XYZ file of C-alpha atoms in Angstrom:
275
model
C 98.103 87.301 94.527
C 97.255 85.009 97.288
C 96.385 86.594 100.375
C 99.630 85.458 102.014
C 101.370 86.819 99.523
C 99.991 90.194 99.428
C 100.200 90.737 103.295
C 103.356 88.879 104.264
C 105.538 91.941 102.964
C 103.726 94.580 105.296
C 104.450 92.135 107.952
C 108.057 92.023 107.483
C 108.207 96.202 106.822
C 106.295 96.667 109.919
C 108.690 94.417 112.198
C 111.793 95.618 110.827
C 110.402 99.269 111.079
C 109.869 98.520 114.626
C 112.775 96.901 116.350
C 115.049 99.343 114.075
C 112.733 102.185 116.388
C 113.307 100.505 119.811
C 117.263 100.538 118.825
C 117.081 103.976 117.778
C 115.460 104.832 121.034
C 117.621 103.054 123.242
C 120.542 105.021 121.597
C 121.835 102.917 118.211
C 123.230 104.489 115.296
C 122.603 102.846 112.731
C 124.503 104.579 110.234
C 122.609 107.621 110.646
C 125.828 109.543 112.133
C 126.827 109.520 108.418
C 124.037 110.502 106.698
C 123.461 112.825 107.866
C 127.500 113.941 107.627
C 126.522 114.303 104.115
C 123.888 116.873 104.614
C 126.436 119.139 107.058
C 125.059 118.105 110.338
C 127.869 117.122 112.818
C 126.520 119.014 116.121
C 126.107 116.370 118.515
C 122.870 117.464 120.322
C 121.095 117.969 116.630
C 122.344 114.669 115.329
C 120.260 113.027 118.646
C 117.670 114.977 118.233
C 117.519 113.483 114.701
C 117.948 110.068 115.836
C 115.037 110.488 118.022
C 112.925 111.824 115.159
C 114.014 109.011 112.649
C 112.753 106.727 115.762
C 109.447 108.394 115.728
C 109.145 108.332 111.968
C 110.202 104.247 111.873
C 107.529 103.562 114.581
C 104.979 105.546 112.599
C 105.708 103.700 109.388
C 105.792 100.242 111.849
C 102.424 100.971 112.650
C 101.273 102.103 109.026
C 102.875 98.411 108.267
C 100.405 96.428 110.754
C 97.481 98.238 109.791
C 97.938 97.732 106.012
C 97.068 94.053 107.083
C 93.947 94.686 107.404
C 93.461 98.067 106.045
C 93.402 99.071 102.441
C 93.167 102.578 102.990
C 96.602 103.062 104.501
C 98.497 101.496 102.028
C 99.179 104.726 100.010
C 100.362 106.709 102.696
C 102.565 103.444 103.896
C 104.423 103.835 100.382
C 104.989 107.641 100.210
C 106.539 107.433 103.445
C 108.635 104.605 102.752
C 109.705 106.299 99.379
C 110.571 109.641 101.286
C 112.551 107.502 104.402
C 114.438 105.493 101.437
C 115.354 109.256 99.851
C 117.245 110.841 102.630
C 120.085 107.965 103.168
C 119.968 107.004 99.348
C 120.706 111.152 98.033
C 124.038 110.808 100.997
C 125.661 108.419 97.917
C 126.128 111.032 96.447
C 128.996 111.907 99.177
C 132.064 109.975 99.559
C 131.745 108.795 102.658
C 130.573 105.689 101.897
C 132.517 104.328 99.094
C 135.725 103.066 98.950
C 137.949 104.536 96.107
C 140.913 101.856 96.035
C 138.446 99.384 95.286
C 136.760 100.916 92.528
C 133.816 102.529 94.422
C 132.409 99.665 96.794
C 130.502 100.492 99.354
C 131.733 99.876 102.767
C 130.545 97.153 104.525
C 128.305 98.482 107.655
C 127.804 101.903 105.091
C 127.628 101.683 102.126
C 126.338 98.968 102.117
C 123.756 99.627 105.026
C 122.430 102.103 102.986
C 122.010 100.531 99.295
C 119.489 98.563 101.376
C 117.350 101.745 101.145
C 116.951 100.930 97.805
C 114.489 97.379 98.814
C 112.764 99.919 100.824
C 112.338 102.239 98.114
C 110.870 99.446 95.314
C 108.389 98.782 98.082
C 106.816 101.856 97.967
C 106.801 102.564 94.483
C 105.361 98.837 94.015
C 102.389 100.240 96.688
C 101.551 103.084 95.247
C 101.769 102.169 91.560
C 100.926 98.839 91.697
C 97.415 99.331 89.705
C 99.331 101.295 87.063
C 102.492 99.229 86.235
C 102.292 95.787 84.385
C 102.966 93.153 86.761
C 106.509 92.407 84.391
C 107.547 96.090 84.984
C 107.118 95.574 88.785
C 108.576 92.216 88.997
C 111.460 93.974 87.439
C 111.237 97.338 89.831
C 111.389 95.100 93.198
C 114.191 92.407 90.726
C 116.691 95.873 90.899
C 117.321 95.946 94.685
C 117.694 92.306 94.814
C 120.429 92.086 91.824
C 122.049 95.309 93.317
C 122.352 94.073 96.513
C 123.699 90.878 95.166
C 126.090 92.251 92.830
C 127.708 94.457 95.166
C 128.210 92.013 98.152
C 129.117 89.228 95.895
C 131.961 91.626 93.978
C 132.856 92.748 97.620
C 133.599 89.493 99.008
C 136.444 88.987 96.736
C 138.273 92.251 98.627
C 140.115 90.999 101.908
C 138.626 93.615 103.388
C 135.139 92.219 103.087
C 136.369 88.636 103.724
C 137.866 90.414 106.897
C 134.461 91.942 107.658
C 132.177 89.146 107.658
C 134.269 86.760 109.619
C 132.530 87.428 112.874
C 129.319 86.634 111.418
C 130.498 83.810 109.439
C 132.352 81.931 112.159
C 129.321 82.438 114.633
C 126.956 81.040 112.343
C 125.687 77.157 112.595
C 124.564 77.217 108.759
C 128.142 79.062 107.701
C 130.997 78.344 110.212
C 131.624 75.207 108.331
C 133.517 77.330 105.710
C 135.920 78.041 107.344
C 137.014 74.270 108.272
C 137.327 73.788 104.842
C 138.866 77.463 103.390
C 140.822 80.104 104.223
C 138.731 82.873 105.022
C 139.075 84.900 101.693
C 138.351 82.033 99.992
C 135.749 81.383 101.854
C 134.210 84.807 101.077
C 134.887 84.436 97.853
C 132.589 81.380 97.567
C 130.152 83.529 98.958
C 130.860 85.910 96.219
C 130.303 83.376 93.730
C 126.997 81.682 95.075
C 125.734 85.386 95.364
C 126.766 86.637 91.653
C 125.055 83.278 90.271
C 122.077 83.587 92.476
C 120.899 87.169 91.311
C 121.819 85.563 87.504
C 119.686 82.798 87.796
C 116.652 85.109 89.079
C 117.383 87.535 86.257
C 117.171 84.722 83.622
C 113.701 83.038 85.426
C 112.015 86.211 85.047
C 111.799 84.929 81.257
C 112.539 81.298 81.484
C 109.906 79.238 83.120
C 112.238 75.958 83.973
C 115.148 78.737 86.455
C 112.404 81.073 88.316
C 111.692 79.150 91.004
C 115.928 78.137 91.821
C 116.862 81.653 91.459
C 114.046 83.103 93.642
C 115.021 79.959 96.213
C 118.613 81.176 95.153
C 118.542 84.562 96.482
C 115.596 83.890 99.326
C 118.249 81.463 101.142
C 120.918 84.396 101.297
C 118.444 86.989 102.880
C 117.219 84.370 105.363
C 120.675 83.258 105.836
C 121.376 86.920 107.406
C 118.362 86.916 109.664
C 120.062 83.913 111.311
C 122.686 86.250 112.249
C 120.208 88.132 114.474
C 120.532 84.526 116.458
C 124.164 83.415 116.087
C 125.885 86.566 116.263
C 126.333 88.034 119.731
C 127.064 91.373 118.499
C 123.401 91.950 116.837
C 121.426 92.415 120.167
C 122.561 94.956 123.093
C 119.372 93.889 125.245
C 116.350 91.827 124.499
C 114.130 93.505 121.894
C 117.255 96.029 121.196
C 119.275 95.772 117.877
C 122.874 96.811 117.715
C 123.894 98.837 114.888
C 124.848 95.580 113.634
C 121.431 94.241 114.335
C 119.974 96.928 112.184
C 122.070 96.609 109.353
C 120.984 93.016 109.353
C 117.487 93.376 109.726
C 117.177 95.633 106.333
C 117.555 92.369 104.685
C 113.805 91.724 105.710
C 112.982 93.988 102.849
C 114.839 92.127 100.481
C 112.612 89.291 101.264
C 109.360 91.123 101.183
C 110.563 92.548 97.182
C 111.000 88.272 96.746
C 107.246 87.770 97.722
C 106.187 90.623 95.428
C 108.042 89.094 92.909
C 106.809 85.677 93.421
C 102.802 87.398 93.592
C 103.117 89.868 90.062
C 104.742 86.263 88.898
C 101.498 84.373 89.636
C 99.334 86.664 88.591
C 101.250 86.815 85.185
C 101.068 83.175 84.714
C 96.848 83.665 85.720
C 96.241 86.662 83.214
């Protein structure tokens, strides 16, 4: 891998690590309310006291981030902690509270959804801390599941009204999306969306074998990750003070991950095509 390719994705882990910290700090949620529902804990006082730890914890693994830039030495303790943050909110799936059973088992959007994200998180660290013992095909595929999950479930979702419903405020806010809705109603709008995002994560899938549709599917699904950082911009809901997310600011600055499991992808790619 190139060197920008190997360090850009610590970069991205260690800033989303650490403005999703300074939000927890100044007193966002960010879906950890109901997590942590799952494991039992409703107390009030505990559940803050948690929120405070999982602060701590993000700003430790923020830091591991930066210094993997330069050092290789931390890069193994970088993944194991990313693959035990990614465990807690992934195992609360196994509850109900974040799926929606009249529409087959979505997750919600802003929960569900907020935490299949964990999944990005946990490819990265699995990538780190097997990466000299996995093929680079079997990793390109390990960090190609988060991205196709991702895709597969917001795509189906945006065919529900209720999903159309939920992305409105972001959609009508943005300068690269708002246009939509000059043109479409808003579910049909969404379900444009849908569609872009279903054939996106097909193309990928299909470039992972055929030379001539890797680079349009990894351009395919990089545009809809980048797409969502805009948000942070265009959407007055994603900041509650300079430097501080909303809860809606952290749910869209997850998607940095997705984009650092692209890079990977695009470095075990080259170094395929090298060998």
């Amino acid at each position: 891998m190139s060197f920008l390719l190997r360090k850009l994705p610590f970069a991205l882990v260690a800033i989303a690590f650490a403005l999703i910290a300074v939000a927890l700090f100044s007193g966002q949620w960010g879906g950890i309310k109901r997590v942590f529902e799952f494991y039992g804990i409703t107390n009030e006082e505990v559940l803050s006291s948690i929120r405070l730890l999982t602060a701590i914890i993000f700003s430790v693994a923020a830091i591991l981030g930066a210094l993997a830039l330069r050092f290789e030495r931390v890069i193994k303790p970088l993944a194991i902690l990313l693959i035990l943050i990614s465990l807690v909110p992934l195992l609360s799936l196994l509850g109900s509270g974040h799926w929606i059973d009249s529409l087959g088992g979505f997750p919600a959007i802003g929960s569900g959804q907020g935490i299949i994200k964990y999944f990005a998180l946990l490819t990265l660290g699995i990538t780190w801390l097997y990466r000299d013992s996995l093929s680079p095909l079997k990793l390109i595929w390990l960090n190609y599941f988060p991205v196709g999950l991702v895709l597969l479930w917001i795509g189906g979702m945006k065919f529900t009204a209720l999903e159309a419903e939920g992305i409105e405020g972001l959609v009508s806010t943005s300068p690269l999306m708002s246009w939509l809705y000059s043109l479409f109603s808003v579910q049909v709008a969404s379900n444009l969306i849908g569609i872009y995002d279903l054939i996106a994560l097909a193309i990928l899938a299909l470039g992972i074998y055929i030379r001539q549709l890797f680079w349009p599917g990894l351009l395919l699904c990089a545009a809809v990750f980048i797409t969502t950082q805009t948000f942070l911009y265009s959407y007055p809901g994603s900041w509650v003070a300079p430097w501080q997310l909303s809860s809606s600011g952290i749910f869209i600055i997850k998607d940095l991950w997705f984009i650092a499991n692209l890079i990977l992808i695009l470095g075990f790619r080259n170094s395929m095509i090298k060998s």
